mmCIF file of C-alpha atoms in Angstrom:
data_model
loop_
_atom_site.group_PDB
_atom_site.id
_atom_site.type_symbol
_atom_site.label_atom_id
_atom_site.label_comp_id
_atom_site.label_asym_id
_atom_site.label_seq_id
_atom_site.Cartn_x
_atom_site.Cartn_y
_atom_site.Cartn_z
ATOM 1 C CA UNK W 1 -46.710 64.078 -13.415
ATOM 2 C CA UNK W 2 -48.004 67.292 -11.896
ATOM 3 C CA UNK W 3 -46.584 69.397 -14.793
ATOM 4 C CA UNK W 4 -48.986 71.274 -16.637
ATOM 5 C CA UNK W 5 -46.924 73.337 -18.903
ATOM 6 C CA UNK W 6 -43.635 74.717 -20.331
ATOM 7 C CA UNK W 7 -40.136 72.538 -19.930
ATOM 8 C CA UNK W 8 -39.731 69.461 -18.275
ATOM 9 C CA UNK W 9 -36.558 69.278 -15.758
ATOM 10 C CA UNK W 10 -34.005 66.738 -16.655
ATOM 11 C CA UNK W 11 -35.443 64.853 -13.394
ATOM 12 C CA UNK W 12 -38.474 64.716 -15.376
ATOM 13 C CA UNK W 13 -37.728 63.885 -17.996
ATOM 14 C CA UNK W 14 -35.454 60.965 -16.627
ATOM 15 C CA UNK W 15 -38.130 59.340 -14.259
ATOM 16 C CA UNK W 16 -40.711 59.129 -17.681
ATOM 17 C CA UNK W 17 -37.893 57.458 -19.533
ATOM 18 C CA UNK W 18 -37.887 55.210 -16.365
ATOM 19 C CA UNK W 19 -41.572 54.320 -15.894
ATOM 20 C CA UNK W 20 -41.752 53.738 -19.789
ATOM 21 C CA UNK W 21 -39.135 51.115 -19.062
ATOM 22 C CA UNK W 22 -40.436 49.967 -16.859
ATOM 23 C CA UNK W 23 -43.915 49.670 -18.538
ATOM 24 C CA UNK W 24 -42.535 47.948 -21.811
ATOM 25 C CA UNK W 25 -40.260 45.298 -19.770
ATOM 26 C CA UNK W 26 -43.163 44.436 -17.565
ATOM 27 C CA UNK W 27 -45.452 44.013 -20.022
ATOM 28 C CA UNK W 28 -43.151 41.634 -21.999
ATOM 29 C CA UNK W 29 -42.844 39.662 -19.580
ATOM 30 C CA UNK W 30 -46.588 39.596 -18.515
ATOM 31 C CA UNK W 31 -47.133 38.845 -22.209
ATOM 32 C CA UNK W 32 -44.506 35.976 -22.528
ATOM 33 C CA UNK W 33 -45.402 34.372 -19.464
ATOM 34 C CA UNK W 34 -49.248 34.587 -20.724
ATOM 35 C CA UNK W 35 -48.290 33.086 -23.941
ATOM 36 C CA UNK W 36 -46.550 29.860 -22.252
ATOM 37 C CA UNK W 37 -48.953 29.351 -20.303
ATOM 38 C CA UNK W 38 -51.266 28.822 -23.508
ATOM 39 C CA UNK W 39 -49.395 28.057 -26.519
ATOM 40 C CA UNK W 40 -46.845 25.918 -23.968
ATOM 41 C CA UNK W 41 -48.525 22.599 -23.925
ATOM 42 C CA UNK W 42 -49.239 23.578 -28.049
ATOM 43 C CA UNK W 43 -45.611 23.488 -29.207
ATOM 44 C CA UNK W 44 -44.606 21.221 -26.306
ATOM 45 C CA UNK W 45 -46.779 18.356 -26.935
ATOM 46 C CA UNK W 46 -48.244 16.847 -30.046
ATOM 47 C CA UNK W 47 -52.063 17.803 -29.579
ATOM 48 C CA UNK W 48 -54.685 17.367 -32.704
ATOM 49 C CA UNK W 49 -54.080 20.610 -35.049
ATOM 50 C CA UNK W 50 -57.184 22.083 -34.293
ATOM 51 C CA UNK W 51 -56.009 21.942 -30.607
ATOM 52 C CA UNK W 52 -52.920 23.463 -31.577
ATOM 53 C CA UNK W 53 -54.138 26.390 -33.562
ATOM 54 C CA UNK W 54 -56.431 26.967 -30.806
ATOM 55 C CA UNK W 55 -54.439 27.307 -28.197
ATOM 56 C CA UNK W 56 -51.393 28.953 -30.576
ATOM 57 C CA UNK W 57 -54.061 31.642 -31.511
ATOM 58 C CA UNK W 58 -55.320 32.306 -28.231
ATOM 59 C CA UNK W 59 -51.918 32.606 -26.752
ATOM 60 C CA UNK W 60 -51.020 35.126 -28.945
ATOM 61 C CA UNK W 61 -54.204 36.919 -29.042
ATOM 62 C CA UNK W 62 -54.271 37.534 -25.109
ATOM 63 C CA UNK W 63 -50.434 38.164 -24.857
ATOM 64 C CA UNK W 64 -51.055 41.366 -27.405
ATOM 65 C CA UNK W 65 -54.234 42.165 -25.298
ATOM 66 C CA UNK W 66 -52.454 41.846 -21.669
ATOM 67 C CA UNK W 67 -49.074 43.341 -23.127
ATOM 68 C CA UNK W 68 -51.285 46.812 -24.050
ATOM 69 C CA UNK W 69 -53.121 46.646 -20.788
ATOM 70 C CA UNK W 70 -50.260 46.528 -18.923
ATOM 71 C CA UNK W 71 -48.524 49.423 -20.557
ATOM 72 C CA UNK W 72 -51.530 51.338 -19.994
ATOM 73 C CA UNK W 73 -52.340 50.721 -16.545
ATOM 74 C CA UNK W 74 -48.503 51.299 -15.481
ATOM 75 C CA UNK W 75 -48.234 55.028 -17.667
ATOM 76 C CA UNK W 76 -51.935 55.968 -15.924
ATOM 77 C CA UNK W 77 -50.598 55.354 -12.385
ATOM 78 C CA UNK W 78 -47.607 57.177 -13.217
ATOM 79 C CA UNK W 79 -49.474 60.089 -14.696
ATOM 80 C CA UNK W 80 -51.634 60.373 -11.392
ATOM 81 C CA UNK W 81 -48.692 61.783 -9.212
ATOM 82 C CA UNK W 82 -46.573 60.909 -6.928
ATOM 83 C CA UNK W 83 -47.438 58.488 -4.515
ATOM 84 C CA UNK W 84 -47.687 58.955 -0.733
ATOM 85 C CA UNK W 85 -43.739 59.861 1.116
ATOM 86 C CA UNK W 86 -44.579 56.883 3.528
ATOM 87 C CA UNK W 87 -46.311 53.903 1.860
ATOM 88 C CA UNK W 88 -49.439 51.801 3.720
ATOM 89 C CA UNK W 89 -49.688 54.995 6.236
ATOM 90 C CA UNK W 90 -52.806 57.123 6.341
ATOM 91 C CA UNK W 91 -53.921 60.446 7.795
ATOM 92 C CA UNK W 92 -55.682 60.499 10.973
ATOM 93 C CA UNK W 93 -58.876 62.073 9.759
ATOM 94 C CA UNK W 94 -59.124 58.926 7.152
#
């Protein structure tokens, strides 16, 4: 946000409480749908244990790494400012 000091308006305050929702729930799913996609066939299916533990530890491993990169990315683009009043326009000296 474009504040740089003093009290945040309740509008403020509202749309961080938003975009942090909307941060977390994203990157759960992101995460979960990460971690089916590997671990799936591993407590699906009965693969060799090594197999298993591979895929169970690499599931989980890139669902905590994607989960945090998605939180991040969303609060940065919400920290740059507000985006443009008409989306996919452009000025005419661009």
């Amino acid at each position: 946000m474009g504040h740089s000091g003093g009290q945040r308006t309740q509008s403020e305050r509202d749309a961080i409480t938003v975009e942090i929702g909307y941060a977390l729930a994203s990157a759960v799913f992101a995460a979960a749908v990460l971690f089916g996609v590997l671990a799936g066939p591993a407590l699906l299916f009965q693969l060799p244990t090594t197999v298993e533990e591979v895929l169970l530890v690499a599931g989980t491993g890139l669902a905590a790494v994607l989960f945090l990169l998605r939180v991040i990315s969303v609060l940065m683009r919400f920290r740059q400012g507000p985006q443009p009043s008409q989306p996919g326009r452009t000025s005419p000296d661009s």
